[in-house]
PDB file of C-alpha atoms in Angstrom:
ATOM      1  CA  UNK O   1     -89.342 -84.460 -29.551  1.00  0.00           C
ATOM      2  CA  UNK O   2     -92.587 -83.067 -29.130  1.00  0.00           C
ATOM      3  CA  UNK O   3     -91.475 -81.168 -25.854  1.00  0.00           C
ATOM      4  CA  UNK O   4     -88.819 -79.964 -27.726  1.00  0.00           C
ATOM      5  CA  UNK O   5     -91.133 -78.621 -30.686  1.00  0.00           C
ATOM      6  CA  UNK O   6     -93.604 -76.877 -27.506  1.00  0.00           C
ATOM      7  CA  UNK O   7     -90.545 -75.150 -26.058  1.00  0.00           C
ATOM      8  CA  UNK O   8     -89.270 -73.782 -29.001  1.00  0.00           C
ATOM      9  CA  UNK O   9     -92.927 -72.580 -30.266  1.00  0.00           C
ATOM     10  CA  UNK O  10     -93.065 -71.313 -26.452  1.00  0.00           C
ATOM     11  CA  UNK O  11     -89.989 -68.859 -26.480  1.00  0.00           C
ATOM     12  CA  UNK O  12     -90.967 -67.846 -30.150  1.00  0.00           C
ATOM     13  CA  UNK O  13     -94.309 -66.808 -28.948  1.00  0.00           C
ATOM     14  CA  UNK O  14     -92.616 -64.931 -25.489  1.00  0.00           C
ATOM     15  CA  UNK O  15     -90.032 -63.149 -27.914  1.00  0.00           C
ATOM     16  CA  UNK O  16     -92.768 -61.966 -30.399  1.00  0.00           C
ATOM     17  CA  UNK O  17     -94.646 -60.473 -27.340  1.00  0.00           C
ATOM     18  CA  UNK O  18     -91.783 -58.940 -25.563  1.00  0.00           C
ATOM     19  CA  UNK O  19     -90.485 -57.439 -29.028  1.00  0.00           C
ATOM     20  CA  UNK O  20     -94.336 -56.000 -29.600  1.00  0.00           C
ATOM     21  CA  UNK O  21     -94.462 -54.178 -26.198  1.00  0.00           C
ATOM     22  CA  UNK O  22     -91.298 -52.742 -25.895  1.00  0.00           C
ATOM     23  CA  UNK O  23     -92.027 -51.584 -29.677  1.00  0.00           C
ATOM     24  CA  UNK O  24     -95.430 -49.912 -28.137  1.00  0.00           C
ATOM     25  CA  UNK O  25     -94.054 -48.430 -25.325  1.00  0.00           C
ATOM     26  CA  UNK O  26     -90.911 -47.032 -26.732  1.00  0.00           C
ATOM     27  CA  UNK O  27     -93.036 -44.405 -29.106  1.00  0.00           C
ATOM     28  CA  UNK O  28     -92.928 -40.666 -28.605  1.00  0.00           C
ATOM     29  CA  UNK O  29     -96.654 -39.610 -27.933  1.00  0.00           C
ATOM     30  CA  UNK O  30     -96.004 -35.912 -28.527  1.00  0.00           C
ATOM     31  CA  UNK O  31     -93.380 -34.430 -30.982  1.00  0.00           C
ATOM     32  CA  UNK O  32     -92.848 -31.260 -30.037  1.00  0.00           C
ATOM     33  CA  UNK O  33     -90.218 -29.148 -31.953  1.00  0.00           C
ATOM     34  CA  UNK O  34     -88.686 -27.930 -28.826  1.00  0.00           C
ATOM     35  CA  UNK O  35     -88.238 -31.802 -27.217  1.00  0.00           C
ATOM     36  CA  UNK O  36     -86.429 -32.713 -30.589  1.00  0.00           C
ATOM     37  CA  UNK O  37     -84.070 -30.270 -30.601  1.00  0.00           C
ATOM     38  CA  UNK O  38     -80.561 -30.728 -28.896  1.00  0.00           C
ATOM     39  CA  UNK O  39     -81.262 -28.054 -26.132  1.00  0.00           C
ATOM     40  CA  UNK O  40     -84.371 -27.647 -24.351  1.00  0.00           C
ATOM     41  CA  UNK O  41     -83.806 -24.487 -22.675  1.00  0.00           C
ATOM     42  CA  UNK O  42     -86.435 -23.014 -24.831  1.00  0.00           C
ATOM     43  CA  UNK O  43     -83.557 -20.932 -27.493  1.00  0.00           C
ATOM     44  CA  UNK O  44     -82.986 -21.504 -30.929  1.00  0.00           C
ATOM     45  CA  UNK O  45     -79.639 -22.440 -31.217  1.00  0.00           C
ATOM     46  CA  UNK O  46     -77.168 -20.357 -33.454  1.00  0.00           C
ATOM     47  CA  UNK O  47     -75.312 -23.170 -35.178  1.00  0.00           C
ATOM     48  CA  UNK O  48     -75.471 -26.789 -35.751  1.00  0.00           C
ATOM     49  CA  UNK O  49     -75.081 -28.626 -32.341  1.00  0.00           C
ATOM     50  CA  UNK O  50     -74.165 -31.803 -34.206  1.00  0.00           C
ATOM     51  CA  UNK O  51     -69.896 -31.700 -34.679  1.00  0.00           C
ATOM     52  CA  UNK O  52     -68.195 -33.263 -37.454  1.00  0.00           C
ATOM     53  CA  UNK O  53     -66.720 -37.070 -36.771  1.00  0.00           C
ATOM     54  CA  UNK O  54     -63.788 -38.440 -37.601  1.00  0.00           C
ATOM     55  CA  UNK O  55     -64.637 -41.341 -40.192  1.00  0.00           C
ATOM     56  CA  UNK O  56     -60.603 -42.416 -39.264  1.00  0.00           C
ATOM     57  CA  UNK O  57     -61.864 -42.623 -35.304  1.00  0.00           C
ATOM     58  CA  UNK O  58     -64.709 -44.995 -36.138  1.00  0.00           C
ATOM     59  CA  UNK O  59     -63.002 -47.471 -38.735  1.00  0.00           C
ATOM     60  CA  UNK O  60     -60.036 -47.438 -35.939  1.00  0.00           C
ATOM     61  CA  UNK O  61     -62.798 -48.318 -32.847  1.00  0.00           C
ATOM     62  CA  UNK O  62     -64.710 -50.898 -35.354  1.00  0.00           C
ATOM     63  CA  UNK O  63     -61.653 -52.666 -36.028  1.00  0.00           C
ATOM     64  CA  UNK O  64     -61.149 -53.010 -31.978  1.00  0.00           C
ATOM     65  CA  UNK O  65     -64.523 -54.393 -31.423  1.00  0.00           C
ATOM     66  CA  UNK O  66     -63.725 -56.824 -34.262  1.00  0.00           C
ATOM     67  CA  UNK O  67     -60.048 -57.846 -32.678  1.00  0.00           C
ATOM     68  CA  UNK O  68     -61.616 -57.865 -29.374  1.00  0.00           C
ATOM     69  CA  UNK O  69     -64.421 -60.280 -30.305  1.00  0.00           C
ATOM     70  CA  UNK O  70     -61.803 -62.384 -32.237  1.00  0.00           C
ATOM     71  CA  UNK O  71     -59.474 -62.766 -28.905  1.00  0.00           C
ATOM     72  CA  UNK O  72     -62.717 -63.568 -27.267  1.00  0.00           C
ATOM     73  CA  UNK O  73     -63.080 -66.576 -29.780  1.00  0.00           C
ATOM     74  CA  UNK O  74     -59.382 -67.581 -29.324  1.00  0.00           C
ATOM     75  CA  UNK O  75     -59.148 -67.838 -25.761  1.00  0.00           C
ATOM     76  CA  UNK O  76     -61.494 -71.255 -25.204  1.00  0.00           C
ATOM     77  CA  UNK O  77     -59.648 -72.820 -28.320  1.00  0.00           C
ATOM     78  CA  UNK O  78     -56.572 -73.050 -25.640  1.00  0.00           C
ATOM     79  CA  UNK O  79     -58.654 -74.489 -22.674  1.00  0.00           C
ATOM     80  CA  UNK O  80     -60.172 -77.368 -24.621  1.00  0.00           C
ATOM     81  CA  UNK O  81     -56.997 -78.454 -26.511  1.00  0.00           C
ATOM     82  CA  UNK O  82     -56.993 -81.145 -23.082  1.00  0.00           C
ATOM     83  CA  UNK O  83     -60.302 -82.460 -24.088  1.00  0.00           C
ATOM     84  CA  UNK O  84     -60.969 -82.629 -27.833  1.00  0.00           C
ATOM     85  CA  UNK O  85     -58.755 -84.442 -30.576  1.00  0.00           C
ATOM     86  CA  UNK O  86     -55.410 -83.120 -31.471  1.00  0.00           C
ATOM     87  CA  UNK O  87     -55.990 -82.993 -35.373  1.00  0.00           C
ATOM     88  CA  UNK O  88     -59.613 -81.650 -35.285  1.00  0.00           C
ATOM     89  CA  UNK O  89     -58.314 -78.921 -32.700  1.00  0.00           C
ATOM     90  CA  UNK O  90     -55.602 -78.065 -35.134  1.00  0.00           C
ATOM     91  CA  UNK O  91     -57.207 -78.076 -37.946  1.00  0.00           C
ATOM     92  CA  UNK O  92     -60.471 -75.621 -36.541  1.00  0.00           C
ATOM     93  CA  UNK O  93     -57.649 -73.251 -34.568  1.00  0.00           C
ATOM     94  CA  UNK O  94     -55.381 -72.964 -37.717  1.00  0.00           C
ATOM     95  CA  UNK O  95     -57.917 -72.313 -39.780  1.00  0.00           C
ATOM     96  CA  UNK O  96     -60.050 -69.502 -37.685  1.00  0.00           C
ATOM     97  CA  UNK O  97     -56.197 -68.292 -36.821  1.00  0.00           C
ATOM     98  CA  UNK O  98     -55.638 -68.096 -41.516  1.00  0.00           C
ATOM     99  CA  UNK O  99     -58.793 -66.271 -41.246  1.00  0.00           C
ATOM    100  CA  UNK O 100     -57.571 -63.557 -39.016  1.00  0.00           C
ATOM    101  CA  UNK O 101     -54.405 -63.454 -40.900  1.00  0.00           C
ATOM    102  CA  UNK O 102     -56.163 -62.760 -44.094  1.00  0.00           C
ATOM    103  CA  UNK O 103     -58.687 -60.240 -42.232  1.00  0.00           C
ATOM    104  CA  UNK O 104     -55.747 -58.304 -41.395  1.00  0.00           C
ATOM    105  CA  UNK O 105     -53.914 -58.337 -43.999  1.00  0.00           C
ATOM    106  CA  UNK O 106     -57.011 -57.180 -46.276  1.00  0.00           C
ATOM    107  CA  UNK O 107     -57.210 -53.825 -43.875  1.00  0.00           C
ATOM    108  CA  UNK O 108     -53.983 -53.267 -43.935  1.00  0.00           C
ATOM    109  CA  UNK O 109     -54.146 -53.404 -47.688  1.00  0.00           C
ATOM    110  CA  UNK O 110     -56.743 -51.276 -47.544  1.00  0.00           C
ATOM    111  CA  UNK O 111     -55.384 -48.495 -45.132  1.00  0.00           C
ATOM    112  CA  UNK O 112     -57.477 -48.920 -42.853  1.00  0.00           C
ATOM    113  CA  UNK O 113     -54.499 -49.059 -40.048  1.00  0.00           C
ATOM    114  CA  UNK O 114     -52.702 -46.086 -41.181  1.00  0.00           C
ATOM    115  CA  UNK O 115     -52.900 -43.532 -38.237  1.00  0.00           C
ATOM    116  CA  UNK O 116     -51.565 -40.551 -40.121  1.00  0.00           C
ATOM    117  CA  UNK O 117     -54.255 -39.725 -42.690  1.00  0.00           C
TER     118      UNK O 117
END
């Protein structure tokens, strides 16, 4: 127990101190106009370099990531139906699987799927 208790107080302590350097080395010393501007070829630019984005194009690609991270969650439920018990296997799957469904069915309530807005 107590080399448990050292271990975790270990990896706490090596996560605090990775998470303080890479927070001191990743400032900016010098903020120069020039470096924070989108070109650097020394010009003030003659309109806004930053282009409009499609709010429709990032729900769509958010949704993916969220399907795509669900099929990654599905996909060991079918190897270890061999080695765990029938009615606990059923029960977790069908319930992460009603979960989805209502997911789903909430954004496509919502409009969130509708390509032609």
């Amino acid at each position: 127990m107590m080399l448990i208790l050292l271990m975790g107080i270990i990896i706490i302590m090596i996560s605090i101190v990775v998470m303080m350097i890479a927070s001191i080395l990743s400032k900016k010393a010098i903020t120069d106009r020039e470096k924070c501007s989108p070109f650097e070829c020394g010009f003030d630019p003659k309109s806004s370099s930053r282009l409009p984005f499609s709010l429709q194009f990032f729900l769509i690609a958010i949704i993916f990531l969220i399907f795509d991270v669900e099929i990654a969650l599905i996909l060991p439920i079918i190897v270890i139906i061999n080695y765990s018990n029938m009615i606990t296997w059923l029960l977790t799957s069908m319930i992460f699987i009603i979960i989805l469904v209502i997911g789903l069915y909430h954004e496509w309530n919502q409009g969130a799927l509708n390509w032609s807005n």
